[in-house]
CSV table of N, CA, C and O in Angstrom, one decimal:
chain,number,residue,atom,x,y,z
A,1,MET,N,152.9,171.5,78.8
A,1,MET,CA,151.7,171.3,79.5
A,1,MET,C,150.8,170.3,78.7
A,1,MET,O,150.2,169.4,79.3
A,2,LYS,N,150.7,170.5,77.4
A,2,LYS,CA,149.8,169.7,76.6
A,2,LYS,C,150.2,168.2,76.7
A,2,LYS,O,149.4,167.3,76.8
A,3,GLU,N,151.5,168.0,76.7
A,3,GLU,CA,152.0,166.6,76.8
A,3,GLU,C,151.6,166.0,78.2
A,3,GLU,O,151.2,164.8,78.2
A,4,PHE,N,151.7,166.8,79.2
A,4,PHE,CA,151.3,166.3,80.5
A,4,PHE,C,149.8,165.9,80.5
A,4,PHE,O,149.4,164.9,81.0
A,5,LEU,N,149.0,166.8,79.9
A,5,LEU,CA,147.6,166.5,79.9
A,5,LEU,C,147.2,165.3,79.0
A,5,LEU,O,146.3,164.5,79.4
A,6,GLN,N,148.0,165.1,78.0
A,6,GLN,CA,147.8,163.9,77.1
A,6,GLN,C,148.1,162.6,77.9
A,6,GLN,O,147.5,161.6,77.8
A,7,ILE,N,149.2,162.7,78.7
A,7,ILE,CA,149.5,161.6,79.6
A,7,ILE,C,148.4,161.2,80.6
A,7,ILE,O,148.0,160.1,80.7
A,8,VAL,N,147.9,162.3,81.2
A,8,VAL,CA,146.8,162.1,82.1
A,8,VAL,C,145.6,161.4,81.4
A,8,VAL,O,145.0,160.5,81.9
A,9,TYR,N,145.2,161.9,80.2
A,9,TYR,CA,144.1,161.4,79.4
A,9,TYR,C,144.4,159.9,79.1
A,9,TYR,O,143.5,159.1,79.2
A,10,THR,N,145.6,159.7,78.6
A,10,THR,CA,145.9,158.3,78.1
A,10,THR,C,145.8,157.3,79.3
A,10,THR,O,145.3,156.2,79.2
A,11,ASN,N,146.2,157.8,80.5
A,11,ASN,CA,146.2,156.9,81.7
A,11,ASN,C,144.7,156.6,82.0
A,11,ASN,O,144.4,155.5,82.4
A,12,GLN,N,143.8,157.5,81.8
A,12,GLN,CA,142.4,157.2,82.0
A,12,GLN,C,141.8,156.2,81.1
A,12,GLN,O,141.1,155.3,81.4
A,13,ILE,N,142.2,156.4,79.8
A,13,ILE,CA,141.6,155.5,78.7
A,13,ILE,C,142.2,154.1,78.9
A,13,ILE,O,141.5,153.1,78.7
A,14,GLU,N,143.5,154.0,79.1
A,14,GLU,CA,144.2,152.7,79.2
A,14,GLU,C,143.8,152.0,80.5
A,14,GLU,O,144.1,150.8,80.6
A,15,ASN,N,143.3,152.7,81.5
A,15,ASN,CA,142.8,152.0,82.7
A,15,ASN,C,141.6,151.2,82.3
A,15,ASN,O,140.6,151.7,81.8
A,16,THR,N,141.6,149.9,82.5
A,16,THR,CA,140.6,149.0,82.1
A,16,THR,C,139.2,149.4,82.6
A,16,THR,O,138.2,149.3,81.9
A,17,GLU,N,139.2,149.8,83.9
A,17,GLU,CA,137.9,150.2,84.5
A,17,GLU,C,137.2,151.3,83.8
A,17,GLU,O,136.0,151.3,83.5
A,18,THR,N,137.9,152.4,83.5
A,18,THR,CA,137.3,153.5,82.8
A,18,THR,C,137.4,153.4,81.3
A,18,THR,O,136.5,153.9,80.6
A,19,GLY,N,138.4,152.8,80.8
A,19,GLY,CA,138.5,152.7,79.3
A,19,GLY,C,137.4,151.8,78.7
A,19,GLY,O,137.0,152.1,77.6
A,20,ASP,N,136.9,150.8,79.4
A,20,ASP,CA,135.8,150.0,78.9
A,20,ASP,C,134.5,150.7,78.7
A,20,ASP,O,133.6,150.2,78.0
A,21,GLU,N,134.3,151.8,79.4
A,21,GLU,CA,133.0,152.6,79.3
A,21,GLU,C,132.8,153.0,77.8
A,21,GLU,O,131.7,153.1,77.4
A,22,TYR,N,133.9,153.3,77.1
A,22,TYR,CA,133.8,153.7,75.8
A,22,TYR,C,133.0,152.7,74.9
A,22,TYR,O,132.2,153.0,74.1
A,23,PHE,N,133.4,151.4,75.1
A,23,PHE,CA,132.7,150.4,74.3
A,23,PHE,C,131.3,150.2,74.7
A,23,PHE,O,130.4,150.0,73.8
A,24,LYS,N,130.9,150.4,76.0
A,24,LYS,CA,129.5,150.3,76.4
A,24,LYS,C,128.7,151.4,75.8
A,24,LYS,O,127.5,151.2,75.4
A,25,ILE,N,129.2,152.6,75.7
A,25,ILE,CA,128.5,153.7,75.2
A,25,ILE,C,128.1,153.5,73.7
A,25,ILE,O,127.0,153.8,73.3
A,26,PHE,N,129.1,153.0,72.9
A,26,PHE,CA,128.9,152.8,71.5
A,26,PHE,C,128.4,151.4,71.1
A,26,PHE,O,128.2,151.2,69.9
A,27,GLU,N,128.1,150.6,72.0
A,27,GLU,CA,127.7,149.2,71.8
A,27,GLU,C,126.4,149.1,70.9
A,27,GLU,O,126.4,148.4,69.9
A,28,PRO,N,125.4,149.9,71.2
A,28,PRO,CA,124.2,149.8,70.3
A,28,PRO,C,124.5,150.2,68.8
A,28,PRO,O,124.0,149.5,67.9
A,29,PHE,N,125.3,151.2,68.6
A,29,PHE,CA,125.7,151.6,67.3
A,29,PHE,C,126.5,150.5,66.6
A,29,PHE,O,126.2,150.2,65.4
A,30,MET,N,127.5,150.0,67.3
A,30,MET,CA,128.4,149.0,66.7
A,30,MET,C,127.6,147.7,66.4
A,30,MET,O,127.8,147.0,65.4
A,31,ASP,N,126.7,147.3,67.3
A,31,ASP,CA,125.8,146.1,67.1
A,31,ASP,C,125.0,146.3,65.8
A,31,ASP,O,124.8,145.3,65.0
A,32,ARG,N,124.4,147.5,65.6
A,32,ARG,CA,123.6,147.7,64.4
A,32,ARG,C,124.4,147.6,63.2
A,32,ARG,O,124.0,147.0,62.2
A,33,LEU,N,125.6,148.2,63.2
A,33,LEU,CA,126.5,148.1,62.0
A,33,LEU,C,126.8,146.7,61.7
A,33,LEU,O,126.9,146.3,60.6
A,34,LYS,N,127.1,145.9,62.7
A,34,LYS,CA,127.5,144.5,62.6
A,34,LYS,C,126.3,143.7,61.9
A,34,LYS,O,126.5,142.8,61.1
A,35,GLU,N,125.1,144.1,62.2
A,35,GLU,CA,123.9,143.5,61.6
A,35,GLU,C,123.8,143.7,60.1
A,35,GLU,O,123.3,142.9,59.4
A,36,ILE,N,124.2,144.9,59.7
A,36,ILE,CA,123.9,145.3,58.3
A,36,ILE,C,125.1,145.2,57.4
A,36,ILE,O,124.9,145.4,56.1
A,37,LEU,N,126.3,145.0,57.9
A,37,LEU,CA,127.5,145.0,57.1
A,37,LEU,C,128.1,143.6,57.0
A,37,LEU,O,128.0,142.8,57.9
A,38,SER,N,128.9,143.4,56.0
A,38,SER,CA,129.7,142.2,55.9
A,38,SER,C,130.8,142.2,57.0
A,38,SER,O,131.1,143.3,57.5
A,39,ASP,N,131.3,141.1,57.3
A,39,ASP,CA,132.3,141.0,58.4
A,39,ASP,C,133.5,141.9,58.0
A,39,ASP,O,134.0,142.6,58.9
A,40,SER,N,134.0,141.8,56.8
A,40,SER,CA,135.2,142.5,56.4
A,40,SER,C,134.9,144.1,56.4
A,40,SER,O,135.8,144.8,56.9
A,41,LEU,N,133.8,144.5,55.9
A,41,LEU,CA,133.5,145.9,55.9
A,41,LEU,C,133.3,146.4,57.4
A,41,LEU,O,133.7,147.5,57.7
A,42,TYR,N,132.6,145.6,58.2
A,42,TYR,CA,132.4,146.0,59.6
A,42,TYR,C,133.8,146.2,60.3
A,42,TYR,O,134.0,147.2,61.0
A,43,GLU,N,134.7,145.3,60.1
A,43,GLU,CA,136.0,145.4,60.7
A,43,GLU,C,136.8,146.6,60.3
A,43,GLU,O,137.4,147.3,61.1
A,44,GLU,N,136.7,146.9,59.0
A,44,GLU,CA,137.3,148.1,58.4
A,44,GLU,C,136.8,149.4,59.1
A,44,GLU,O,137.5,150.3,59.5
A,45,LEU,N,135.4,149.5,59.1
A,45,LEU,CA,134.8,150.6,59.7
A,45,LEU,C,134.9,150.7,61.2
A,45,LEU,O,135.1,151.8,61.7
A,46,GLU,N,135.0,149.6,61.9
A,46,GLU,CA,135.2,149.6,63.3
A,46,GLU,C,136.6,150.2,63.6
A,46,GLU,O,136.7,151.0,64.5
A,47,GLU,N,137.6,149.8,62.9
A,47,GLU,CA,138.9,150.3,63.1
A,47,GLU,C,139.0,151.8,62.8
A,47,GLU,O,139.5,152.6,63.6
A,48,LEU,N,138.4,152.2,61.7
A,48,LEU,CA,138.4,153.7,61.4
A,48,LEU,C,137.6,154.5,62.4
A,48,LEU,O,138.1,155.5,62.9
A,49,PHE,N,136.4,153.9,62.8
A,49,PHE,CA,135.6,154.6,63.9
A,49,PHE,C,136.4,154.7,65.2
A,49,PHE,O,136.4,155.8,65.8
A,50,ASN,N,137.0,153.7,65.6
A,50,ASN,CA,137.8,153.7,66.9
A,50,ASN,C,139.0,154.7,66.8
A,50,ASN,O,139.2,155.4,67.8
A,51,THR,N,139.6,154.8,65.7
A,51,THR,CA,140.7,155.7,65.5
A,51,THR,C,140.2,157.2,65.6
A,51,THR,O,140.8,158.0,66.3
A,52,CYS,N,139.1,157.4,64.9
A,52,CYS,CA,138.6,158.8,64.9
A,52,CYS,C,138.0,159.1,66.3
A,52,CYS,O,138.2,160.3,66.8
A,53,ALA,N,137.3,158.2,66.9
A,53,ALA,CA,136.8,158.5,68.3
A,53,ALA,C,137.9,158.7,69.3
A,53,ALA,O,137.8,159.6,70.1
A,54,ALA,N,139.0,158.0,69.2
A,54,ALA,CA,140.1,158.2,70.1
A,54,ALA,C,140.7,159.6,69.9
A,54,ALA,O,141.0,160.3,70.9
A,55,GLN,N,140.9,160.0,68.7
A,55,GLN,CA,141.4,161.3,68.4
A,55,GLN,C,140.5,162.4,68.9
A,55,GLN,O,140.9,163.4,69.5
A,56,ASN,N,139.2,162.2,68.7
A,56,ASN,CA,138.2,163.2,69.1
A,56,ASN,C,138.2,163.3,70.7
A,56,ASN,O,138.2,164.3,71.2
A,57,ASN,N,138.2,162.1,71.3
A,57,ASN,CA,138.2,162.1,72.8
A,57,ASN,C,139.4,162.8,73.4
A,57,ASN,O,139.3,163.5,74.3
A,58,SER,N,140.5,162.5,72.8
A,58,SER,CA,141.8,163.1,73.3
A,58,SER,C,141.7,164.6,73.1
A,58,SER,O,142.1,165.3,74.1
A,59,PHE,N,141.3,165.1,72.0
A,59,PHE,CA,141.2,166.5,71.7
A,59,PHE,C,140.4,167.2,72.8
A,59,PHE,O,140.8,168.2,73.4
A,60,TYR,N,139.2,166.7,73.0
A,60,TYR,CA,138.2,167.4,73.9
A,60,TYR,C,138.6,167.2,75.3
A,60,TYR,O,138.4,168.1,76.2
A,61,ALA,N,139.2,166.0,75.7
A,61,ALA,CA,139.7,165.8,77.1
A,61,ALA,C,140.8,166.8,77.4
A,61,ALA,O,140.8,167.5,78.5
A,62,VAL,N,141.8,166.9,76.5
A,62,VAL,CA,142.9,167.8,76.8
A,62,VAL,C,142.4,169.3,76.8
A,62,VAL,O,142.8,170.1,77.6
A,63,THR,N,141.5,169.6,75.9
A,63,THR,CA,141.0,171.0,75.8
A,63,THR,C,140.2,171.3,77.1
A,63,THR,O,140.3,172.4,77.7
A,64,GLY,N,139.4,170.3,77.6
A,64,GLY,CA,138.7,170.5,78.8
A,64,GLY,C,139.6,170.7,80.0
A,64,GLY,O,139.3,171.5,80.9
A,65,MET,N,140.7,169.9,80.1
A,65,MET,CA,141.6,170.0,81.2
A,65,MET,C,142.3,171.4,81.1
A,65,MET,O,142.5,172.0,82.2
A,66,LYS,N,142.6,171.9,79.9
A,66,LYS,CA,143.3,173.2,79.8
A,66,LYS,C,142.3,174.3,80.4
A,66,LYS,O,142.7,175.2,81.1
A,67,LEU,N,141.0,174.1,80.0
A,67,LEU,CA,140.0,175.1,80.5
A,67,LEU,C,139.9,175.0,82.0
A,67,LEU,O,139.9,176.1,82.7
A,68,ALA,N,139.9,173.8,82.6
A,68,ALA,CA,139.8,173.7,84.0
A,68,ALA,C,141.0,174.3,84.7
A,68,ALA,O,140.9,175.0,85.7
A,69,ILE,N,142.2,174.1,84.2
A,69,ILE,CA,143.4,174.7,84.7
A,69,ILE,C,143.3,176.3,84.6
A,69,ILE,O,143.7,177.0,85.6
A,70,GLY,N,142.9,176.7,83.5
A,70,GLY,CA,142.7,178.2,83.3
A,70,GLY,C,141.7,178.8,84.3
A,70,GLY,O,142.0,179.9,84.8
A,71,ILE,N,140.7,178.1,84.6
A,71,ILE,CA,139.7,178.6,85.6
A,71,ILE,C,140.4,178.6,87.0
A,71,ILE,O,140.3,179.6,87.7
A,72,MET,N,141.1,177.5,87.3
A,72,MET,CA,141.7,177.5,88.6
A,72,MET,C,142.8,178.5,88.8
A,72,MET,O,143.0,179.0,89.9
A,73,ASP,N,143.6,178.8,87.8
A,73,ASP,CA,144.7,179.7,88.0
A,73,ASP,C,144.3,181.2,87.6
A,73,ASP,O,145.2,182.0,87.6
A,74,GLY,N,143.1,181.4,87.2
A,74,GLY,CA,142.6,182.7,86.9
A,74,GLY,C,142.9,183.3,85.5
A,74,GLY,O,142.7,184.5,85.3
A,75,THR,N,143.4,182.4,84.6
A,75,THR,CA,143.8,182.9,83.3
A,75,THR,C,142.7,182.7,82.3
A,75,THR,O,142.8,183.2,81.1
A,76,PHE,N,141.6,182.1,82.7
A,76,PHE,CA,140.5,181.8,81.7
A,76,PHE,C,139.7,183.1,81.4
A,76,PHE,O,139.4,183.9,82.3
A,77,VAL,N,139.5,183.4,80.1
A,77,VAL,CA,138.8,184.5,79.7
A,77,VAL,C,137.6,184.0,78.9
A,77,VAL,O,137.7,183.4,77.8
A,78,PRO,N,136.3,184.2,79.4
A,78,PRO,CA,135.2,183.7,78.7
A,78,PRO,C,135.1,184.4,77.3
A,78,PRO,O,135.4,185.5,77.1
A,79,THR,N,134.6,183.6,76.3
A,79,THR,CA,134.5,184.1,75.0
A,79,THR,C,133.1,184.4,74.6
A,79,THR,O,132.8,185.0,73.6
A,80,CYS,N,132.1,184.1,75.5
A,80,CYS,CA,130.7,184.3,75.2
A,80,CYS,C,130.2,185.3,76.2
A,80,CYS,O,130.5,185.4,77.3
């Protein structure tokens, strides 16, 4: 199931229309970094940031889809 949900998530991100929203959201942050860092340091941090953000997004997207499926099939048990 997790692999299926990861495929669904990856399809959303690799879709140019929805995948580009990620860059728009972080554009002010990345622009500010570019202003204060050297080109080489900016490129290094941009790559690291993008890797971490992608892993974070994947984790929460798949977790959210699991929750949605649990609610729909009646297996969700609230923890709060």
